[in-house]
Short mmCIF file of C-alpha atoms and ligand atoms in Angstrom, two decimals:
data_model
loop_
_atom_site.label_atom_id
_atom_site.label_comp_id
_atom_site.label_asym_id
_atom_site.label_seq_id
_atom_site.Cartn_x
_atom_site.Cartn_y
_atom_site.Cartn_z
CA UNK A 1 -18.80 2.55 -4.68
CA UNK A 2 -19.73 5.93 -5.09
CA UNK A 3 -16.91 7.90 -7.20
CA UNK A 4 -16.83 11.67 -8.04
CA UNK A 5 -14.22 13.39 -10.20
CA UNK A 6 -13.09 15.79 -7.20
CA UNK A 7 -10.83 17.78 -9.91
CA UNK A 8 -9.20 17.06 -13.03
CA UNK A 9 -6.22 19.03 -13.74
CA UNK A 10 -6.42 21.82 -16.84
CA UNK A 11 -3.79 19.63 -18.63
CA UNK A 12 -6.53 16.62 -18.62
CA UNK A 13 -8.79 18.60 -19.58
CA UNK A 14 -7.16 19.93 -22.42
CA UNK A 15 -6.04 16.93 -23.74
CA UNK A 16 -9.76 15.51 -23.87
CA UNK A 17 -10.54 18.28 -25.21
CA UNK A 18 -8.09 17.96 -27.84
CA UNK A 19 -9.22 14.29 -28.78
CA UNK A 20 -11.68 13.04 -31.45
CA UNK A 21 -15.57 13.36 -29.83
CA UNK A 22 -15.45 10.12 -27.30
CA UNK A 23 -17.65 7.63 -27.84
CA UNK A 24 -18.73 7.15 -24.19
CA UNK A 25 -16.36 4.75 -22.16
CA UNK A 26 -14.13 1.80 -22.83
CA UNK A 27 -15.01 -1.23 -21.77
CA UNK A 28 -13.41 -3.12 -19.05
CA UNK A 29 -13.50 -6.77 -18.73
CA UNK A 30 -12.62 -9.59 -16.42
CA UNK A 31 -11.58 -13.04 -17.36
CA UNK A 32 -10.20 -16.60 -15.51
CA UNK A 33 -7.55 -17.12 -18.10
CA UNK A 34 -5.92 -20.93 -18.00
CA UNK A 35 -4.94 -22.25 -15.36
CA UNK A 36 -1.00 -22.21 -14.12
CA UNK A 37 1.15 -24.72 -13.11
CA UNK A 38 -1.05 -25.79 -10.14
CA UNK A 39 -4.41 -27.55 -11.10
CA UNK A 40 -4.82 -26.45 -7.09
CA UNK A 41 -5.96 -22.85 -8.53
CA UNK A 42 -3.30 -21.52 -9.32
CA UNK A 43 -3.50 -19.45 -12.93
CA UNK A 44 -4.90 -16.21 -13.58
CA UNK A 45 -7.06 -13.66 -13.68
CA UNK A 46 -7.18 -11.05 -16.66
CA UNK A 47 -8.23 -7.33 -17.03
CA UNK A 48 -9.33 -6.68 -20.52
CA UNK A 49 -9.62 -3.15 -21.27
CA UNK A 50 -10.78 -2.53 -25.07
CA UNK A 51 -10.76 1.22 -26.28
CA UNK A 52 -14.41 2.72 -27.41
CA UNK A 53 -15.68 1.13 -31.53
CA UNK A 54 -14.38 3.15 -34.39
CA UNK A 55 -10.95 4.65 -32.33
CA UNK A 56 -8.45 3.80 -34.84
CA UNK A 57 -4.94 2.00 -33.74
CA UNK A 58 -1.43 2.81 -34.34
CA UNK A 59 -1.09 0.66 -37.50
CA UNK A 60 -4.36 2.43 -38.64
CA UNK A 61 -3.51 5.28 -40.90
CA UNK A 62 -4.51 8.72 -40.97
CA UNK A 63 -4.31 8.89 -37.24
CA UNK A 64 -3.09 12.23 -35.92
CA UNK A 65 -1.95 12.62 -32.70
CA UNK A 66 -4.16 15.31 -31.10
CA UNK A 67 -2.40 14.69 -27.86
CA UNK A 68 -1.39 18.34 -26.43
CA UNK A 69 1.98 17.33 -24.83
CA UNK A 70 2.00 17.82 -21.17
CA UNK A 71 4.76 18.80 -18.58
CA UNK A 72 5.90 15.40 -16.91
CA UNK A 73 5.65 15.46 -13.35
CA UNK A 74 7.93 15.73 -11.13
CA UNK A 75 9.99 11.47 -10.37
CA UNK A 76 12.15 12.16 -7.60
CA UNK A 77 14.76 9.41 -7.54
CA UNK A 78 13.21 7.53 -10.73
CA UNK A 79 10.46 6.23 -8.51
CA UNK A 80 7.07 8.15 -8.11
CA UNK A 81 5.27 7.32 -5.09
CA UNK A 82 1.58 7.88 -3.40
CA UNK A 83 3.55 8.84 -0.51
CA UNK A 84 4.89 12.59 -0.96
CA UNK A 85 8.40 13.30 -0.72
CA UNK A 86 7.51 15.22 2.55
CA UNK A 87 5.50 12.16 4.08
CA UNK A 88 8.42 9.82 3.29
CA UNK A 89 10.80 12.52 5.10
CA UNK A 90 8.88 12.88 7.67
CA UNK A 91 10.15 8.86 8.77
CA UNK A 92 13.25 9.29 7.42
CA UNK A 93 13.86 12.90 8.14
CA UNK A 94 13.40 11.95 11.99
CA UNK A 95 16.88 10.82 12.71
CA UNK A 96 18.42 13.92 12.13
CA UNK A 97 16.12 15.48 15.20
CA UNK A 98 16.94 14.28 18.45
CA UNK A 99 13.91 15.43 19.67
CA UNK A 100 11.79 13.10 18.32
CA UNK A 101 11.22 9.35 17.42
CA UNK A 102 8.82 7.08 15.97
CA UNK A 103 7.57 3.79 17.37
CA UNK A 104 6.27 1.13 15.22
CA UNK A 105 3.35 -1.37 16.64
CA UNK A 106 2.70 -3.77 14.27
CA UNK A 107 -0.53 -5.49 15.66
CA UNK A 108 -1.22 -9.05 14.77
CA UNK A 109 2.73 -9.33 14.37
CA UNK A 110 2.39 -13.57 15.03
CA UNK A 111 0.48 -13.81 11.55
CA UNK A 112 1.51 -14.38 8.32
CA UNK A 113 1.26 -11.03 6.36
CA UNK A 114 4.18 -9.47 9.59
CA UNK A 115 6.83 -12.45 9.04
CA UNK A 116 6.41 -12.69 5.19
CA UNK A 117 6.00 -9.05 4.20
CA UNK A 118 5.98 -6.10 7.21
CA UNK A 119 8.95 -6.90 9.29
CA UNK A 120 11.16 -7.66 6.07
CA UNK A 121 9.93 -4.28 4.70
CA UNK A 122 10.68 -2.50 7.88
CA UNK A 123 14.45 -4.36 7.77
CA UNK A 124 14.55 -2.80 4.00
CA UNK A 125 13.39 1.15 5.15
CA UNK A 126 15.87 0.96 7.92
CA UNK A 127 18.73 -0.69 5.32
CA UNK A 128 17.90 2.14 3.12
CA UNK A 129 18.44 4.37 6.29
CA UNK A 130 14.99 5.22 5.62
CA UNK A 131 14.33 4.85 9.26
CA UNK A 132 15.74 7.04 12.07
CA UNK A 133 18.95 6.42 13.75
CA UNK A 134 18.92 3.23 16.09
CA UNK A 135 17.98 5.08 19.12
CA UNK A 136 15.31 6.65 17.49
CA UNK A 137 12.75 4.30 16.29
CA UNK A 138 11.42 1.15 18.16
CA UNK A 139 9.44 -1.72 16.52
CA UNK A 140 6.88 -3.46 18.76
CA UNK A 141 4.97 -6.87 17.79
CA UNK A 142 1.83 -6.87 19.32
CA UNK A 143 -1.13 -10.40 19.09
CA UNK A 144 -2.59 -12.66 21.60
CA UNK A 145 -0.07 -15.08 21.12
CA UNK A 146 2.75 -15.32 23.92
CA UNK A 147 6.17 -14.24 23.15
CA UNK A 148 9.56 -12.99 24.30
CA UNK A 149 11.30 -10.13 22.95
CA UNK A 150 14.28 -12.85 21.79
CA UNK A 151 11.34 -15.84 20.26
CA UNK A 152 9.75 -12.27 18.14
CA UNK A 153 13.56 -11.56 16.99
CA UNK A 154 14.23 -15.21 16.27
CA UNK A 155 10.42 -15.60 13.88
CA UNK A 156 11.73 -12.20 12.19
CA UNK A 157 15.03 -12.87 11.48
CA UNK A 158 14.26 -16.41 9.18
CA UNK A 159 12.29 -14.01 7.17
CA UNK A 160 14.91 -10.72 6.75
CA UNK A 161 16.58 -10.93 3.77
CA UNK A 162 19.29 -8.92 2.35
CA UNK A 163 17.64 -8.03 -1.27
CA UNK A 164 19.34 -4.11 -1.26
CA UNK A 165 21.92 -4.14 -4.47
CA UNK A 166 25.13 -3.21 -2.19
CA UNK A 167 24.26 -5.84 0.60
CA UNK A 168 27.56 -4.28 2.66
CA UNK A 169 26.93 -5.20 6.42
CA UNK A 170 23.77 -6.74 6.34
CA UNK A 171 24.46 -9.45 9.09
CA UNK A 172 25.25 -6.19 10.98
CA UNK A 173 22.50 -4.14 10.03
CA UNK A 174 20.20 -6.63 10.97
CA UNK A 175 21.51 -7.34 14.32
CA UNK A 176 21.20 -3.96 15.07
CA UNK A 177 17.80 -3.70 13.20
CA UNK A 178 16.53 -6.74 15.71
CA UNK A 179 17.39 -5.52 18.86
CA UNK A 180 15.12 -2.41 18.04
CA UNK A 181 12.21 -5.59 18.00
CA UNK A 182 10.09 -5.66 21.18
CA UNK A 183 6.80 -7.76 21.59
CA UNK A 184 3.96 -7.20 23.78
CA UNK A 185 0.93 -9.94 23.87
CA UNK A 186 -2.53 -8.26 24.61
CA UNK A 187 -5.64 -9.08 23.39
CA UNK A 188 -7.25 -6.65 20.33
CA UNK A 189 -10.44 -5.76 22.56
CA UNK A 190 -8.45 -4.69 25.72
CA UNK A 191 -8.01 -1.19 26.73
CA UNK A 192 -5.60 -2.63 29.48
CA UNK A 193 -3.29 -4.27 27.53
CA UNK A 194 -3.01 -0.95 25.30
CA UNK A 195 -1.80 0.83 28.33
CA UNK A 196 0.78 -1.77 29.19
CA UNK A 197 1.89 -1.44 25.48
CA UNK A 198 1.82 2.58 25.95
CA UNK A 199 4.30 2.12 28.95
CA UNK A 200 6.68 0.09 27.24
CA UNK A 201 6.77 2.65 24.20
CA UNK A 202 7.00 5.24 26.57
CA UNK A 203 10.21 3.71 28.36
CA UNK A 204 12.20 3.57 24.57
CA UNK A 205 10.60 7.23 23.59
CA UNK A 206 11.84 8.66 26.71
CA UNK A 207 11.00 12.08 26.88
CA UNK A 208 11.10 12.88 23.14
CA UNK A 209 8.27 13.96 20.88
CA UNK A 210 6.81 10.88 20.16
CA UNK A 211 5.15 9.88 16.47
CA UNK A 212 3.58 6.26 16.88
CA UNK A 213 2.49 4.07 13.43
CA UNK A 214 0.28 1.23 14.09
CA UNK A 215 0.53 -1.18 11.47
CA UNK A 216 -2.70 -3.22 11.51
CA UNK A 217 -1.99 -6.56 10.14
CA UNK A 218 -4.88 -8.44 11.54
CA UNK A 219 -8.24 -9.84 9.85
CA UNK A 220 -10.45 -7.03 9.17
CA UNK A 221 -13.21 -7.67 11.70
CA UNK A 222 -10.63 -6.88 14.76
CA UNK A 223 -9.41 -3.27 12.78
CA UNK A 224 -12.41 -1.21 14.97
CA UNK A 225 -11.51 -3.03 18.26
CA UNK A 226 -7.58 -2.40 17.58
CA UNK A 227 -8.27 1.20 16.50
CA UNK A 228 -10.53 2.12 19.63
CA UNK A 229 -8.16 0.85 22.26
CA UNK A 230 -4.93 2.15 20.40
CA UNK A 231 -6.02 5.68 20.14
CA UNK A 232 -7.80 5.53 23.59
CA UNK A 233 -4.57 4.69 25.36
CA UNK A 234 -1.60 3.95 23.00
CA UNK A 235 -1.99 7.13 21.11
CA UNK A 236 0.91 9.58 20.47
CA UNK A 237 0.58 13.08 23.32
CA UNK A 238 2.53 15.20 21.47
CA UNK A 239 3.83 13.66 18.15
CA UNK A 240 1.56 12.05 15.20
CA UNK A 241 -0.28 8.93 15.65
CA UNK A 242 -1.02 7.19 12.09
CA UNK A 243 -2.67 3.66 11.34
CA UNK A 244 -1.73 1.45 8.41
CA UNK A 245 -5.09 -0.63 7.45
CA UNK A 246 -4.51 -3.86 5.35
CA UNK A 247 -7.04 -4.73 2.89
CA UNK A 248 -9.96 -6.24 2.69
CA UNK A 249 -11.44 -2.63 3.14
CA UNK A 250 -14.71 -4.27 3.66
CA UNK A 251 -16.18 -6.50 1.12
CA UNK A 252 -18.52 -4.27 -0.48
CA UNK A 253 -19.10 -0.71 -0.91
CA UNK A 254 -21.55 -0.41 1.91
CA UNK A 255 -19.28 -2.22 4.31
CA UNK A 256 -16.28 -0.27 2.83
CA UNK A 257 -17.92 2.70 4.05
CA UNK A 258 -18.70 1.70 7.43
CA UNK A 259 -15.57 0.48 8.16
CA UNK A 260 -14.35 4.28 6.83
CA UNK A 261 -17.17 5.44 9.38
CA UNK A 262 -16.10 3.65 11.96
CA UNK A 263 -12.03 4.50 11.75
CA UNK A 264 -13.61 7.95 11.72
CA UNK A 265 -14.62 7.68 15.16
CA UNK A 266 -10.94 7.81 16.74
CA UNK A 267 -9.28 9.01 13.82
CA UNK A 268 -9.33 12.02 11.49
CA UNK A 269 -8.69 10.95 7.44
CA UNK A 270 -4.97 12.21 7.31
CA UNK A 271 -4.18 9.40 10.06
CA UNK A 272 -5.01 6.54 8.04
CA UNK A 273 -3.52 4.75 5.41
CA UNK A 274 -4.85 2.25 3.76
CA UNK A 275 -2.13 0.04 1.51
CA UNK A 276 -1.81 -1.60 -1.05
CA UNK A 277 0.99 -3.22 -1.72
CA UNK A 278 0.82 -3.41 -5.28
CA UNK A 279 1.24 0.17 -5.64
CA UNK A 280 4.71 -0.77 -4.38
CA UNK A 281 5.99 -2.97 -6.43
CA UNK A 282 8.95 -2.00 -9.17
CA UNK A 283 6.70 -2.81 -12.43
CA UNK A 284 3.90 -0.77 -10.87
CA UNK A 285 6.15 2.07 -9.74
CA UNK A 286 7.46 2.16 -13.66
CA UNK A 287 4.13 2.47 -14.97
CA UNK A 288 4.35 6.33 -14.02
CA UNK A 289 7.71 6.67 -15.43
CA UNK A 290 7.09 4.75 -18.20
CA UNK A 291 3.88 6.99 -19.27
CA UNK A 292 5.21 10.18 -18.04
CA UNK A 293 8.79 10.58 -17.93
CA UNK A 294 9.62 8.98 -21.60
CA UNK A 295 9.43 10.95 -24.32
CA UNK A 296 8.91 8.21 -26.63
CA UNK A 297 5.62 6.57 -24.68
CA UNK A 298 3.99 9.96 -23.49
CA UNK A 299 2.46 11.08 -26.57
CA UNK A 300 1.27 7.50 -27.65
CA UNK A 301 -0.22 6.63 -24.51
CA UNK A 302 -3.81 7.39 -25.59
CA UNK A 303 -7.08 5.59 -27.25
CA UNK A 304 -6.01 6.59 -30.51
CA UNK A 305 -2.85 4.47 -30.57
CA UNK A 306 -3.98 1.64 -28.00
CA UNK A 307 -6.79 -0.60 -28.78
CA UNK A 308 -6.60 -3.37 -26.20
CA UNK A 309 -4.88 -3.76 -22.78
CA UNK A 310 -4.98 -6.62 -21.03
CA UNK A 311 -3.59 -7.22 -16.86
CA UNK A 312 -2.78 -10.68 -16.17
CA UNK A 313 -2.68 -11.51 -12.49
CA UNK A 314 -0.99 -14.99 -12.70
CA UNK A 315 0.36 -17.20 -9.45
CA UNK A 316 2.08 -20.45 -9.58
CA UNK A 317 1.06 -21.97 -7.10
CA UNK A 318 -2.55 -22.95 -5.86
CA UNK A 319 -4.61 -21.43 -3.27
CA UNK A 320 -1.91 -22.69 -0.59
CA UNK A 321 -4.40 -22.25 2.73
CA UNK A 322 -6.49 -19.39 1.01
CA UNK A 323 -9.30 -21.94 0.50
CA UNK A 324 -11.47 -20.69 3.76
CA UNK A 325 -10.64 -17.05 2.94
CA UNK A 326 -11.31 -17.08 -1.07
CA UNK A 327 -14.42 -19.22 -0.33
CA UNK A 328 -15.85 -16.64 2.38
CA UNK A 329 -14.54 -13.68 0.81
CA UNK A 330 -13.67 -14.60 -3.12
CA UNK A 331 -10.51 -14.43 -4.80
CA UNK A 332 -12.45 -11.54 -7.13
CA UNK A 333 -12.49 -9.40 -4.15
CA UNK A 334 -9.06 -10.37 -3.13
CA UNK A 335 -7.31 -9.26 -5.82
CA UNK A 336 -9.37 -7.55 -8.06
CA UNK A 337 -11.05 -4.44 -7.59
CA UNK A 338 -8.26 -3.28 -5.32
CA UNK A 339 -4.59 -4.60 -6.97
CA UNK A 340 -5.77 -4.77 -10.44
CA UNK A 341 -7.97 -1.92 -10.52
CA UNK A 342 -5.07 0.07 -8.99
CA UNK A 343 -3.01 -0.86 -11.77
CA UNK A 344 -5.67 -0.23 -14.47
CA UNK A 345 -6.40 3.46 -12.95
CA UNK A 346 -2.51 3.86 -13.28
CA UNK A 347 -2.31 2.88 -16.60
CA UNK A 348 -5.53 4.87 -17.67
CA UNK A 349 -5.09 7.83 -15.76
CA UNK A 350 -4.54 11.60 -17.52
CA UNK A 351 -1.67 13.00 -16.11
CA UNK A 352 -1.56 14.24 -12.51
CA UNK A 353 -0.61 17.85 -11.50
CA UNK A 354 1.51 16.57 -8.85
CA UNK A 355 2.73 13.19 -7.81
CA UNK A 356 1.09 14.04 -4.59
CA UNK A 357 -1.36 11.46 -3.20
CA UNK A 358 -4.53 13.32 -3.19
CA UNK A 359 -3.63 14.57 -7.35
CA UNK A 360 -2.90 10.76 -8.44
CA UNK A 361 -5.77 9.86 -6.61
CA UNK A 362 -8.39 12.66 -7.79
CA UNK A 363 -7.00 10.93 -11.67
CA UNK A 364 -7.88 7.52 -10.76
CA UNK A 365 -11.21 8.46 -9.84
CA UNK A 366 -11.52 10.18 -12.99
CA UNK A 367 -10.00 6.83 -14.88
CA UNK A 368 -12.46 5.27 -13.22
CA UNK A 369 -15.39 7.10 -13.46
CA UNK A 370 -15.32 6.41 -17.57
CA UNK A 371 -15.04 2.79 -17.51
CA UNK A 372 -17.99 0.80 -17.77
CA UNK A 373 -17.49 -2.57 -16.04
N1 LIG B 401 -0.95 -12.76 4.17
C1 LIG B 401 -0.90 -12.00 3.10
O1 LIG B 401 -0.12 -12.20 2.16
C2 LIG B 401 -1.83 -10.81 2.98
C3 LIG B 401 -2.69 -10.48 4.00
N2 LIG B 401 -3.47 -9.34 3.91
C4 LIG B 401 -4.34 -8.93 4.99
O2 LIG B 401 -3.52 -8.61 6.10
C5 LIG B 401 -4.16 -8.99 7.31
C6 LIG B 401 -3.26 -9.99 8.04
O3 LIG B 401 -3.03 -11.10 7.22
P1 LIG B 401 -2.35 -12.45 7.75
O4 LIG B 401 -1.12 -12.15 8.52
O5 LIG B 401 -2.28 -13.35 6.59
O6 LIG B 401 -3.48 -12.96 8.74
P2 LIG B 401 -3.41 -14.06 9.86
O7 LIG B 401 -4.62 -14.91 9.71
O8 LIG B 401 -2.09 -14.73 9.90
O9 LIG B 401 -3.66 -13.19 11.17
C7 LIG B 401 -2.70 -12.33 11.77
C8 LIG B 401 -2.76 -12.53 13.28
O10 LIG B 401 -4.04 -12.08 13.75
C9 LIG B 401 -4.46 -12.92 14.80
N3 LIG B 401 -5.75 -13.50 14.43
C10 LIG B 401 -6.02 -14.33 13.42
N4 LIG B 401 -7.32 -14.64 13.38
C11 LIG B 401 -7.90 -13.99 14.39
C12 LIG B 401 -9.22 -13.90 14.86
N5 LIG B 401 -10.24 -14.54 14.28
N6 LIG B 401 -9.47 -13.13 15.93
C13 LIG B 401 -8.48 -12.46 16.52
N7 LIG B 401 -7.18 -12.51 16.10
C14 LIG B 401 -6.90 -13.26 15.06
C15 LIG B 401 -3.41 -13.99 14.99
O11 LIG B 401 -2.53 -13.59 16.02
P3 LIG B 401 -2.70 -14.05 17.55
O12 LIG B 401 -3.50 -15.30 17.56
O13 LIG B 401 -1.30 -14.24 18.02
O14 LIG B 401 -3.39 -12.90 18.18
C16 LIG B 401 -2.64 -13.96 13.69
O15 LIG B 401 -1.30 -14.34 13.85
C17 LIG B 401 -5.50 -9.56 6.91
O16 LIG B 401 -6.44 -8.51 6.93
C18 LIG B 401 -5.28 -10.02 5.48
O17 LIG B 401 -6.47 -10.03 4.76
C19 LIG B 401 -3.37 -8.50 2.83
C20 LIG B 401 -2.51 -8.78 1.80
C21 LIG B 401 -1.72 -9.98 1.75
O1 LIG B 402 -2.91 -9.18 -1.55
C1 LIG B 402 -2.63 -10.24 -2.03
O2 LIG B 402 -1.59 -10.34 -2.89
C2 LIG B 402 -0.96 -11.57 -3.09
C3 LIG B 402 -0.07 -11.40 -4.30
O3 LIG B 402 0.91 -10.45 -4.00
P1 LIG B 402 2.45 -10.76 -4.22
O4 LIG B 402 3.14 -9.52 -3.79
O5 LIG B 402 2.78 -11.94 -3.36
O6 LIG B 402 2.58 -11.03 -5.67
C4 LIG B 402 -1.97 -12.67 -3.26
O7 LIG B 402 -1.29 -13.90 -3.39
C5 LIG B 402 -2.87 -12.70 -2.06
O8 LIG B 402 -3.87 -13.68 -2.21
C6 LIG B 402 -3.54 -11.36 -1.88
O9 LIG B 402 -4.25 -11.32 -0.66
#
């Protein structure tokens, strides 16, 4: 993959300038640590990050923190985020303008990744009234398999769960939250069958500005086929049209970049997203706080005071129907150099100017660029 340091901040800058000369990089490591429970496969997989020979650690003495303190960024609610405040009002933010509304395709909505993880999500942003108003937002299922509106609404609601702390009128919420669920069956490849789909969105938008996500939770070698016929004749005509992508992102850098080339045939950089859902998670989320926000941590969070880190990925379980996808694709690349790395850039990362995307991710690549894998 090629990585440049697009910019690091003044603050970074200062505070490498600050520490002891580096010898060159630390040294990143990967490891299959025992196995778990499962003898199926199950166990896990380790990140072993040890800091450059001769950097002393905190039980050394004679260490002096040259660490320039640095202004924490801004954590709005507790809980930094790659998506801006003003992205995550721009959903949200929706159901106070009548004017508009935002429609929801998730594409390959039969599959596993939609029942287990998207539409429970979806249930949570629209708990959190993170969504707009009822009226205001649809959520179509689109795959090849055939469906009713009611069957899509009966698959989705096994998997909605109440996990919000107040959990006051959830069996309400979600009743309401369903009958925004619509389906559509077309087939990826089928400019037709987009059209059809851009009807039936237009009959719920109505004559409000309409913003359309397409959530594209289908195996990677349909994304071009999706994204062609989706912004051919399912794209938004006078709101925003944005695609989710689900990793694999390709499977190696080459790859990576054609798929990138290819999105960039229907779609300009700003519209896509590419998740990980990782970065998500409440322990990951932390991280940021934890290294940024507390006054205790900040200053010690450098070579000088840690020698070794180490990211255990561990499952329970075994490799529960993965076996065709780890053997074609490799659990490595699976988990790896997307969900672990992500973590590792977090954790090794100078402070961002901003908790916007495009800062946290100009830090990572700097993380990034001095390890030595
Ligand atoms: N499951 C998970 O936990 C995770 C999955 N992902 C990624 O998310 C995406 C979706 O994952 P998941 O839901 O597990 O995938 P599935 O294999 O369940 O596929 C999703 C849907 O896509 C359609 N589909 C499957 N195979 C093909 C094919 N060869 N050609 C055309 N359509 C096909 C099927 O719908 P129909 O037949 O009805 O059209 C299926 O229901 C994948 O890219 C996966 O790598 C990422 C992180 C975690
Ligand atoms: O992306 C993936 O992540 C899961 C682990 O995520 P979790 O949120 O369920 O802990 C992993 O099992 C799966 O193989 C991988 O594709």
């Amino acid at each position: 993959m090629a990585l440049s340091c697009m910019r690091c901040p003044a603050g970074a800058a200062a505070r490498r300038a600050a520490a002891p000369p580096l010898s060159p990089t630390a040294a990143v490591s990967f490891a299959r640590c025992g196995f778990g429970r499962s003898a199926a496969g199950g166990g896990c997989w380790r990140i072993q990050a040890v800091a450059p020979q001769g950097v002393k650690a905190p039980m050394d003495a004679n260490v002096k923190n040259a660490v320039t303190p640095t202004t924490p960024p801004k954590v709005e609610n507790g809980s930094p985020s790659e998506i801006t405040l003003d992205e995550f009002e721009d959903l949200s933010g929706l159901s106070k303008n009548d004017d508009s509304t935002v429609s929801i395709t998730v594409v390959g909505a039969s599959g596993d990744l939609a029942k287990k993880k998207i539409f429970p999500a979806l249930f949570a942003l629209y708990y959190e009234d993170c969504l707009p108003k009822a009226c205001h937002f649809t959520i179509f299922g689109y795959a090849r398999s055939k469906m009713t509106d009611a069957e899509l609404r009966n698959m989705v609601s096994k998997t909605l769960t109440c996990r919000i702390d107040k959990r006051e009128n959830c069996s309400e919420k979600m009743d309401e939250f369903l009958k925004r669920c619509f389906y559509h069956s077309g087939q990826y490849d089928s400019e037709e069958h987009f059209i059809d789909l851009d009807k039936k969105l237009k009959q719920h938008e109505g004559s409000r500005v309409s913003n359309r996500l397409f959530y594209l939770s289908i195996p990677p070698n349909i994304f071009l086929d999706v994204v062609k016929c989706a912004s051919k004749s399912a794209s938004s005509v006078n709101g925003w049209t944005r695609v989710i992508v689900e990793k694999p992102f390709g499977r190696d850098s080459e790859s990576s970049a054609a798929l990138t080339r290819g999105l960039k045939q229907y779609l300009v950089e700003d519209q896509i997203f590419r998740i990980d859902h990782y970065l998500g998670k409440e322990l990951v989320e932390n991280l940021s706080v934890l290294r940024f926000s507390n006054l205790v941590f900040e200053p010690l969070w450098s070579r000088q005071y840690i020698r070794n880190v180490q990211l255990i990925f561990s499952e329970d379980f075994g490799t529960e129907g993965r076996g065709g996808y780890f053997d074609s694709y490799g659990i490595i690349r699976d988990i790896m150099q997307n969900h672990l790395l992500q973590i590792l850039a977090l954790f090794a990362m100078e402070t961002p100017i901003s908790l916007e995307a495009e800062d946290i991710r100009n830090e990572k690549v700097c993380a990034m660029l001095q390890q030595q894998l």
